[in-house]
PDB file of C-alpha atoms in Angstrom:
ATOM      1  CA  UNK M   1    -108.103   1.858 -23.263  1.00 68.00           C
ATOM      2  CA  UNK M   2    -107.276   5.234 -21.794  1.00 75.00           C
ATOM      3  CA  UNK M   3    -108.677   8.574 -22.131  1.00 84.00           C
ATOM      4  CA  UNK M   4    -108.867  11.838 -20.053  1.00 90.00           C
ATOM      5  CA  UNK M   5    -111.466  14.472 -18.562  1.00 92.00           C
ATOM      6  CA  UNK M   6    -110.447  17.594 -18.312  1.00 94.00           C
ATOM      7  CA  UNK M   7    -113.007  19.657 -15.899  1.00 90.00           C
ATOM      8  CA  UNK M   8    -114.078  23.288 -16.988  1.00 90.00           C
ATOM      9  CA  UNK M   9    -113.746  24.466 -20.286  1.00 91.00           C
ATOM     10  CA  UNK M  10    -112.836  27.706 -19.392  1.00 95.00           C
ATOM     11  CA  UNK M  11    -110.552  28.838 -15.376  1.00 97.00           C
ATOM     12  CA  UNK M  12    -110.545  32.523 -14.823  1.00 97.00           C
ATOM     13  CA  UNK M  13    -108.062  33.447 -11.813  1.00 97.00           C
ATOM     14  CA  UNK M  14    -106.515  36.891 -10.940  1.00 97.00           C
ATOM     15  CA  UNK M  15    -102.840  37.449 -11.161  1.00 97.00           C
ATOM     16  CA  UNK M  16    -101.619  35.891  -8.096  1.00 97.00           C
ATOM     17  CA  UNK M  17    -104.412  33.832  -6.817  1.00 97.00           C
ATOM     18  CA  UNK M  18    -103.836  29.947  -7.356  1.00 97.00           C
ATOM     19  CA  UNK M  19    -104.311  28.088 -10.342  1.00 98.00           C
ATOM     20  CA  UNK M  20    -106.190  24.582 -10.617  1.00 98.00           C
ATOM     21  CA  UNK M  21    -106.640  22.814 -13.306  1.00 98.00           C
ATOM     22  CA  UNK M  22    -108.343  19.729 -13.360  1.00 97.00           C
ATOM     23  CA  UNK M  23    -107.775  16.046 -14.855  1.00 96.00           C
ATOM     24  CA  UNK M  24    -108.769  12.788 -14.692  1.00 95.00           C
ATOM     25  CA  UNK M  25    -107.689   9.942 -16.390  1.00 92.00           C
ATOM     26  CA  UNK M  26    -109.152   6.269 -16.588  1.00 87.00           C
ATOM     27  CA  UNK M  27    -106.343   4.083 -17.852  1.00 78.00           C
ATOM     28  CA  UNK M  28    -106.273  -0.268 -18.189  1.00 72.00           C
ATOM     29  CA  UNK M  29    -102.179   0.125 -17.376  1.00 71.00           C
ATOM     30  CA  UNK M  30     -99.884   2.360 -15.042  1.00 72.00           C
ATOM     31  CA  UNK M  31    -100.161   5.526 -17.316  1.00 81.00           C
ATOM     32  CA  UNK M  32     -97.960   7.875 -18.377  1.00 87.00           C
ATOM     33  CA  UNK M  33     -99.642  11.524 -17.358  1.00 90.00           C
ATOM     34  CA  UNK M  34     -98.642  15.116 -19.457  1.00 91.00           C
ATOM     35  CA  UNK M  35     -99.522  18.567 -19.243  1.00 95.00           C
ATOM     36  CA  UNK M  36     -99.105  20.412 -22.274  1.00 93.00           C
ATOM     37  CA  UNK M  37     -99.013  24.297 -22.611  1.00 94.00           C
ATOM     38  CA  UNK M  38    -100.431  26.005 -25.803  1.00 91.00           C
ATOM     39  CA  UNK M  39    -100.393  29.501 -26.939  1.00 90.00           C
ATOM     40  CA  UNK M  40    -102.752  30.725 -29.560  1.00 84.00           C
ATOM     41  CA  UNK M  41    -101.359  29.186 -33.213  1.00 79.00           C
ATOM     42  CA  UNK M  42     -98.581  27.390 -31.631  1.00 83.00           C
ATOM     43  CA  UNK M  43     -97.713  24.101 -31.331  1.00 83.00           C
ATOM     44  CA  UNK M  44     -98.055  22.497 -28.052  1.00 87.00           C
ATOM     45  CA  UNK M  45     -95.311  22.436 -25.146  1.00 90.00           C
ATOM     46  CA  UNK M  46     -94.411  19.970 -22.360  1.00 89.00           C
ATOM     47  CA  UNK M  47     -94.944  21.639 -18.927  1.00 94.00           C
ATOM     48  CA  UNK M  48     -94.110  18.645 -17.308  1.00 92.00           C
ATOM     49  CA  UNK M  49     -94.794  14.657 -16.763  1.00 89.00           C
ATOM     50  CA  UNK M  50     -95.701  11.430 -14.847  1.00 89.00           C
ATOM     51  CA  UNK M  51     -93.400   8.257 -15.325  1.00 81.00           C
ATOM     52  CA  UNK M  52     -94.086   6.446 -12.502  1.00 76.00           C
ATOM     53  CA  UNK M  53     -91.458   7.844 -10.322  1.00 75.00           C
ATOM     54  CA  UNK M  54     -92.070  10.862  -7.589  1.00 83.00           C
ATOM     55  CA  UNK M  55     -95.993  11.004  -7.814  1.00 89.00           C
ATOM     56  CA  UNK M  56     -95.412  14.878  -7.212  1.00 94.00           C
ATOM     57  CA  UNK M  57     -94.056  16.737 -10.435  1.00 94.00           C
ATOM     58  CA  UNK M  58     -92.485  19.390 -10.662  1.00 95.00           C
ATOM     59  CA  UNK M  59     -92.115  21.313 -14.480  1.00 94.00           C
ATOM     60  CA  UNK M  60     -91.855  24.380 -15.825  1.00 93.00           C
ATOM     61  CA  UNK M  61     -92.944  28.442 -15.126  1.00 93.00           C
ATOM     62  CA  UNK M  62     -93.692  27.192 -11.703  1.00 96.00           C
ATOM     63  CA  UNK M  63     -95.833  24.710 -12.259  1.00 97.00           C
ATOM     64  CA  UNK M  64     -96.428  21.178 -10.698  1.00 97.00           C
ATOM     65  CA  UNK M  65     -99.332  18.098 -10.674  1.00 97.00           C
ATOM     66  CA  UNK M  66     -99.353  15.503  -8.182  1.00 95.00           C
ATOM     67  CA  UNK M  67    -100.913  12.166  -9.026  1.00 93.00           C
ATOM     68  CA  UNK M  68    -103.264  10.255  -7.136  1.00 93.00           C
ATOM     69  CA  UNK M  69    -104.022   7.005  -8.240  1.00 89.00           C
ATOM     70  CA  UNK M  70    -106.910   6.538  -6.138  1.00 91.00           C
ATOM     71  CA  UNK M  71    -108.490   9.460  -7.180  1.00 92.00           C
ATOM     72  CA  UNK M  72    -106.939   8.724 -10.669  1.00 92.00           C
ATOM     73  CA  UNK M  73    -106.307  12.330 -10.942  1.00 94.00           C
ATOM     74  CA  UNK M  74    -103.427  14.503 -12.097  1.00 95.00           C
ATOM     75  CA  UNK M  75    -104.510  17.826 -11.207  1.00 97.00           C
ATOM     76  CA  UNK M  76    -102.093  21.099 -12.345  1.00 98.00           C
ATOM     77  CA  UNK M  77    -101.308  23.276  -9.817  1.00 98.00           C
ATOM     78  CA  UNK M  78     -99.303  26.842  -9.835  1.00 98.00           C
ATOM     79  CA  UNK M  79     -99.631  28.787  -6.305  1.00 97.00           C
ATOM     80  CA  UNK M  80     -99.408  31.886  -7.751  1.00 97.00           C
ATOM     81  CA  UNK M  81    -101.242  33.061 -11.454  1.00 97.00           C
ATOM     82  CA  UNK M  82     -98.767  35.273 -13.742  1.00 96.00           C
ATOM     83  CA  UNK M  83    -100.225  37.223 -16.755  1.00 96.00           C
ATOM     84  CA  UNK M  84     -97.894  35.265 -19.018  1.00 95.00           C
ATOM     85  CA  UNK M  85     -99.945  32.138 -18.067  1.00 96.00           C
ATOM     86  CA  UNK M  86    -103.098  32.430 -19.814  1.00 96.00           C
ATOM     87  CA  UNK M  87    -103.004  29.993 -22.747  1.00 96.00           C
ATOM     88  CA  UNK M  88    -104.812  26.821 -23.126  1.00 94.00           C
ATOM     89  CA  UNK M  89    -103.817  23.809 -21.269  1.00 96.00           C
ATOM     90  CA  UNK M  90    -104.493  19.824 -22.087  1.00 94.00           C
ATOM     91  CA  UNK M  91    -103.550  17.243 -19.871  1.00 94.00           C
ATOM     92  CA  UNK M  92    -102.573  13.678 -21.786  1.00 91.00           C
ATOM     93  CA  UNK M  93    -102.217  10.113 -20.994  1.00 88.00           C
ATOM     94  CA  UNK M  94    -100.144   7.443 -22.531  1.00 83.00           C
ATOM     95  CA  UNK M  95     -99.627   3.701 -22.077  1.00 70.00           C
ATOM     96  CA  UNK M  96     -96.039   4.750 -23.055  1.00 63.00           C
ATOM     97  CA  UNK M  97     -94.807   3.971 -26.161  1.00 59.00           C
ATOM     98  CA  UNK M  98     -98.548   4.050 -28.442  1.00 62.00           C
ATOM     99  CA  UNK M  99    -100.981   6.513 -28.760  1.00 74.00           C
ATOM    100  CA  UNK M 100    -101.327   9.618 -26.412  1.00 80.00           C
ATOM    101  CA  UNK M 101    -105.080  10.795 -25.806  1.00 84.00           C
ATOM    102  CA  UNK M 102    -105.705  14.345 -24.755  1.00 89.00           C
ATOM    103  CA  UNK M 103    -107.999  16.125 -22.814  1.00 91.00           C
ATOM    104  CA  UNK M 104    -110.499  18.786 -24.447  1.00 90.00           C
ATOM    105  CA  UNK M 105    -108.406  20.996 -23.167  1.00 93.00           C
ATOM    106  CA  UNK M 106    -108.913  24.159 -20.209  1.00 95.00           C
ATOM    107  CA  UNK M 107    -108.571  27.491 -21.272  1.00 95.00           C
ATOM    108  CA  UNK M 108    -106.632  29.335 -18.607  1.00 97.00           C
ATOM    109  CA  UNK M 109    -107.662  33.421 -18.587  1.00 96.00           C
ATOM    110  CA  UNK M 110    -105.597  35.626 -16.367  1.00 97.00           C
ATOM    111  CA  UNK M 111    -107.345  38.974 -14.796  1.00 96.00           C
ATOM    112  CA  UNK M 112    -105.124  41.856 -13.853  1.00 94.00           C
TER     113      UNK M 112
ATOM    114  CA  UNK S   1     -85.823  18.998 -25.048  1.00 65.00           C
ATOM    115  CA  UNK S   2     -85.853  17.792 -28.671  1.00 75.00           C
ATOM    116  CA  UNK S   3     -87.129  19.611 -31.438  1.00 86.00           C
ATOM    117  CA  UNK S   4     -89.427  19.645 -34.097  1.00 91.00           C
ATOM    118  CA  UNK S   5     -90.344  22.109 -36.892  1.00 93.00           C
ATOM    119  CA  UNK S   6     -92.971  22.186 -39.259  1.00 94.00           C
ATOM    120  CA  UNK S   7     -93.324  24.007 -42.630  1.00 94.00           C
ATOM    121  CA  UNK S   8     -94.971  26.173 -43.457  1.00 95.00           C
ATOM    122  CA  UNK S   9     -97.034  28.002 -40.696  1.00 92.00           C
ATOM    123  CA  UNK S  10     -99.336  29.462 -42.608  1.00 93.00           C
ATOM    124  CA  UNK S  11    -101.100  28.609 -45.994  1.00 95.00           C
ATOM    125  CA  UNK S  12    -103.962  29.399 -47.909  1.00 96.00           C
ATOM    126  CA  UNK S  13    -104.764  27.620 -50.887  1.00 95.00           C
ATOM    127  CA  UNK S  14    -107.726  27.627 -53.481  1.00 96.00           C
ATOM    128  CA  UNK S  15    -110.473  25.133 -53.531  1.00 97.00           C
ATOM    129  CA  UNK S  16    -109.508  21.897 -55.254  1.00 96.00           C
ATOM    130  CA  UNK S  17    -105.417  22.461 -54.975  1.00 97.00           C
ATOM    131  CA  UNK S  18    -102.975  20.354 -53.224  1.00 97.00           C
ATOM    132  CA  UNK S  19    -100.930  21.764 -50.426  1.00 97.00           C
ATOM    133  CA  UNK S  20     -98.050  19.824 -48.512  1.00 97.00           C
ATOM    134  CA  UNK S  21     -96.691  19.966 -44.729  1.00 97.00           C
ATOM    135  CA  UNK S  22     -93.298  19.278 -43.521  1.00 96.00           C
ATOM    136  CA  UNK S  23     -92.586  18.172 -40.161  1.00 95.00           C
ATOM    137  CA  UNK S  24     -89.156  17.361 -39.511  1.00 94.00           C
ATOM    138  CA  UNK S  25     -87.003  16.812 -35.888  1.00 92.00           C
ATOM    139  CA  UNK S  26     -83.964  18.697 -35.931  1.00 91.00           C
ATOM    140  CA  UNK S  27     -81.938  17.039 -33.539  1.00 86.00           C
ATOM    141  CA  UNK S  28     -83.142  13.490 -33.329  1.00 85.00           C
ATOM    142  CA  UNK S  29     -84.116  10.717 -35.172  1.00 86.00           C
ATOM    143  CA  UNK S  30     -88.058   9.907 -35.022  1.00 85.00           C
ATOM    144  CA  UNK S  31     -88.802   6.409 -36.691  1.00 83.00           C
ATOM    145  CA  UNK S  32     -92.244   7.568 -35.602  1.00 86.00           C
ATOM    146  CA  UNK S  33     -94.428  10.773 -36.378  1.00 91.00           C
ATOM    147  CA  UNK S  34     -97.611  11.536 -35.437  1.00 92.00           C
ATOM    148  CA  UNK S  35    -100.045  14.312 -37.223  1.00 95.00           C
ATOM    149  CA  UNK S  36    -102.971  15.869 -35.174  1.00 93.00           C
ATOM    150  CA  UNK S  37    -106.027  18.095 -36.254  1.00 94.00           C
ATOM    151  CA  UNK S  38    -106.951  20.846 -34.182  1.00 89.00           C
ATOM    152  CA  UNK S  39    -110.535  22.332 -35.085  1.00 83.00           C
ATOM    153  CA  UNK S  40    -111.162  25.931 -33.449  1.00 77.00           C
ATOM    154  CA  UNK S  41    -111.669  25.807 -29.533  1.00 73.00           C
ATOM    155  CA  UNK S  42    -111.499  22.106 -29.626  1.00 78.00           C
ATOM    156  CA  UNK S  43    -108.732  19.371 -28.477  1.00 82.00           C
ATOM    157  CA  UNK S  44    -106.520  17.264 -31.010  1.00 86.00           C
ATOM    158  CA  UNK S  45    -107.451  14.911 -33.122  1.00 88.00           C
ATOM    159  CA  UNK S  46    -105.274  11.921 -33.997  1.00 89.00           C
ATOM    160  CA  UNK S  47    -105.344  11.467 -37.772  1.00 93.00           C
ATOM    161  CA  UNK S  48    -102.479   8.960 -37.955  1.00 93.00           C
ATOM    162  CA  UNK S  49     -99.285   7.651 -37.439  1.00 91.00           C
ATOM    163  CA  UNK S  50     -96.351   7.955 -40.049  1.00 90.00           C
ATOM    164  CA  UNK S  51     -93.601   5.215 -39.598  1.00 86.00           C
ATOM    165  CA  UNK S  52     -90.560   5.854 -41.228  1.00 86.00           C
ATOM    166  CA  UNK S  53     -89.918   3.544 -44.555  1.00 85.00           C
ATOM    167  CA  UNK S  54     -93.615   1.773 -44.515  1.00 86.00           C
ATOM    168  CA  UNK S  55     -96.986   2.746 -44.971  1.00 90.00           C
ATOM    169  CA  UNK S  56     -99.102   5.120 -42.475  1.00 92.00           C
ATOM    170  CA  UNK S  57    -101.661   4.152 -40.023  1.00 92.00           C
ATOM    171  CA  UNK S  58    -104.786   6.383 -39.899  1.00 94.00           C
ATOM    172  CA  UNK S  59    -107.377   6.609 -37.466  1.00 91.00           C
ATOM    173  CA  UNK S  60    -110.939   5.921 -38.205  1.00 92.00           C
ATOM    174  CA  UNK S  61    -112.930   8.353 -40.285  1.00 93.00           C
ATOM    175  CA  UNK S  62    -109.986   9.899 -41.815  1.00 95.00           C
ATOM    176  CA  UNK S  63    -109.607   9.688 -45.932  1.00 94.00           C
ATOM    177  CA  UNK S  64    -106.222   8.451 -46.298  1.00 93.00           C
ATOM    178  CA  UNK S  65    -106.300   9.231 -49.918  1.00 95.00           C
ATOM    179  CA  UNK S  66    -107.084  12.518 -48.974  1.00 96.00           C
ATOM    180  CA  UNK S  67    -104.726  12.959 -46.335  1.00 97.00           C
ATOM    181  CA  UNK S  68    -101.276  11.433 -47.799  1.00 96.00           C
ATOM    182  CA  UNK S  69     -98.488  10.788 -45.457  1.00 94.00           C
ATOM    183  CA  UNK S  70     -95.060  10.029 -46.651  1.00 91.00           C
ATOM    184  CA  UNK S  71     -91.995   9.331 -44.063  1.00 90.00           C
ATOM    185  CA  UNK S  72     -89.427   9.070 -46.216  1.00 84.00           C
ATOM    186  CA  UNK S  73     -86.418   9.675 -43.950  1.00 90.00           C
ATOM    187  CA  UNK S  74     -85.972   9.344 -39.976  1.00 89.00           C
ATOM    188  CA  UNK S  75     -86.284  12.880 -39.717  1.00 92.00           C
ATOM    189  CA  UNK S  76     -88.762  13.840 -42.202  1.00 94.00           C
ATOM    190  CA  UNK S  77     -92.577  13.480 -42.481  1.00 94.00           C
ATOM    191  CA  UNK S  78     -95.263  15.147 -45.101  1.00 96.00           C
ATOM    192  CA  UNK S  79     -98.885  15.476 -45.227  1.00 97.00           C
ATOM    193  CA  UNK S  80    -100.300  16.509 -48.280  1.00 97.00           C
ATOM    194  CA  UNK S  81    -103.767  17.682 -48.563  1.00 97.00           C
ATOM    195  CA  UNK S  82    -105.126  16.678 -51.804  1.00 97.00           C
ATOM    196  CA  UNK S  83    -107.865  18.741 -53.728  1.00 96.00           C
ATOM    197  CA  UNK S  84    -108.342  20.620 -50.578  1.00 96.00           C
ATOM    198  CA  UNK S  85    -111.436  21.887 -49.921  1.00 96.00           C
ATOM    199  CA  UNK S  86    -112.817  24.930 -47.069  1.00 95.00           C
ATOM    200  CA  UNK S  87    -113.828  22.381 -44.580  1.00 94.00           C
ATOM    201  CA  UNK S  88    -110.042  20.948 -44.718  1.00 95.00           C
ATOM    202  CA  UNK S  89    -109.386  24.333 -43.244  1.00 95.00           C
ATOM    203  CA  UNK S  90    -107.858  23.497 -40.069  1.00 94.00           C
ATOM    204  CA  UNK S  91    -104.523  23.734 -37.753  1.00 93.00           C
ATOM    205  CA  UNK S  92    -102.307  20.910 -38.333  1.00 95.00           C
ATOM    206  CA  UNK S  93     -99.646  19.528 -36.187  1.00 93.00           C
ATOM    207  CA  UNK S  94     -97.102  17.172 -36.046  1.00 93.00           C
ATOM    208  CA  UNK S  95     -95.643  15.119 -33.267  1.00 91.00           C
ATOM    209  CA  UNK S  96     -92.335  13.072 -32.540  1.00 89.00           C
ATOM    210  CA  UNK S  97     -90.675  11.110 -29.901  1.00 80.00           C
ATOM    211  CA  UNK S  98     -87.728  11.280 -28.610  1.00 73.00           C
ATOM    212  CA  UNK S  99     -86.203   7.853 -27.263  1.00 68.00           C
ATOM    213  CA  UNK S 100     -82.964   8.910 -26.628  1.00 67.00           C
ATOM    214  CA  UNK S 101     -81.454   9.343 -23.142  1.00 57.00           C
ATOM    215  CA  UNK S 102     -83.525   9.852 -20.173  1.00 52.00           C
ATOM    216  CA  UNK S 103     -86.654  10.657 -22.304  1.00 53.00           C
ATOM    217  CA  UNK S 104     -89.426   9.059 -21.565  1.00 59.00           C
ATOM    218  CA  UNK S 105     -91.305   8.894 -24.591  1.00 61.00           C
ATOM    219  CA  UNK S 106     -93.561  12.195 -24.354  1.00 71.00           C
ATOM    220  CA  UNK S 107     -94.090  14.129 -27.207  1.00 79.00           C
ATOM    221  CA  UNK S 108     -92.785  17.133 -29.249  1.00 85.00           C
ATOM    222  CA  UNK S 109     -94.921  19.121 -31.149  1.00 89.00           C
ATOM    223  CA  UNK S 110     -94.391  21.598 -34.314  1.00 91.00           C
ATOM    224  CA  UNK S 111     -94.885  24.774 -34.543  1.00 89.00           C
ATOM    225  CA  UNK S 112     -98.768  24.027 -36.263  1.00 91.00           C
ATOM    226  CA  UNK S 113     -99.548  24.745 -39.594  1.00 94.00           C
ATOM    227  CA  UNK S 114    -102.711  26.226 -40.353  1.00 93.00           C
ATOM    228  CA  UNK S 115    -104.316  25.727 -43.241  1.00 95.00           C
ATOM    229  CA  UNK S 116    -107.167  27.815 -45.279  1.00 95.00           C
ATOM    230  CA  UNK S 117    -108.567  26.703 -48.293  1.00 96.00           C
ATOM    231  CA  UNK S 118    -110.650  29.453 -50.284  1.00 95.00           C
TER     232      UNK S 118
END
């Protein structure tokens, strides 16, 4: 069975400073890993994913995860915090081809 | 990436009415389609999995006569709400793969629909 932890609810960072977002997954098979991006009533929106290639990834707005199997994390990462990226964030995990399981999700708030 | 729409974006509806969604991917074929519940501040819920030409497999706890699923096409599914009631008021979204190509299986989401009953 998989599933995922996301840690903290709620990240506040100022514009700039780094954003972390944290996940951890616990997973019986080589998982699949996503971050997903959602903006307030909008669907949700790949910002990138883990397929078992390069265990850094690289996806989109500038931000990337790197995943560490002995930590079983997949932790997001963006060096530097733009306004534009305050939205809520949920980190998934998939066997593959079945069900996807998602985090409770991190709400990301931006400070000026 | 692929894409998905759903229809409509917003409804409200009055207590004991029916109200449909349509989620359809525009530029792929999805033999499989996945609707979600999202309740305020929370993560989504799987409430089951429409396969295209059979029936739908829902999750535990949900009502499956009161959620109906049809998938009639490859790049159509619906979920009607039937004699909807307040506490079905809720943001729903749909989900599709797309196997072609380099994809690797993630997901596409619609837009969300959100639903209020009265």
């Amino acid at each position: 069975a998989q599933s995922v932890t996301q840690l903290g609810s709620h990240v506040s960072v100022s514009e700039g400073a780094l954003v972390l977002l944290r996940c951890n997954y616990s997973s019986s098979v080589p998982p699949y890993l996503f971050w997903y991006v959602q903006y307030p009533n909008q669907g949700l929106q790949l910002l990138l994913k883990y397929t078992s290639a390069a265990t850094l990834v690289k996806g989109i707005n500038g931000f990337e995860a790197e995943f560490k199997k002995s930590e079983t994390s997949f932790h997001l990462t963006k060096p530097s915090a733009h306004m534009s990226d305050a939205a809520e964030y949920f980190c998934a995990v998939s066997d593959g081809f079945n069900k996807f399981y998602f985090g409770s999700g991190t709400k990301l708030n931006v400070k000026p | 990436g692929a894409v998905v729409s759903q229809h409509p974006s917003w409804v409200i509806c009055k207590s004991g009415t029916s109200v449909k969604i349509e989620c359809r991917s525009l530029d792929f074929q999805a033999t499989t389609m996945f609707w979600y519940r999202q309740f305020p501040k929370q993560s989504l819920m799987l409430m089951a999995t429409s396969n295209e030409g059979s029936k739908a497999t829902y999750e535990q706890g949900v009502e499956k006569d009161k959620f109906l699923i049809n998938h009639a096409s490859l790049t159509l599914s619906t979920l009607t709400v039937t004699s909807a009631h307040p506490e079905d008021s809720s943001f729903y979204i749909c989900s599709a793969r797309d196997l072609r190509g380099s994809n690797t299986g993630e997901l596409f989401f619609g837009e969300g629909s959100r639903l209020t009953v009265l």
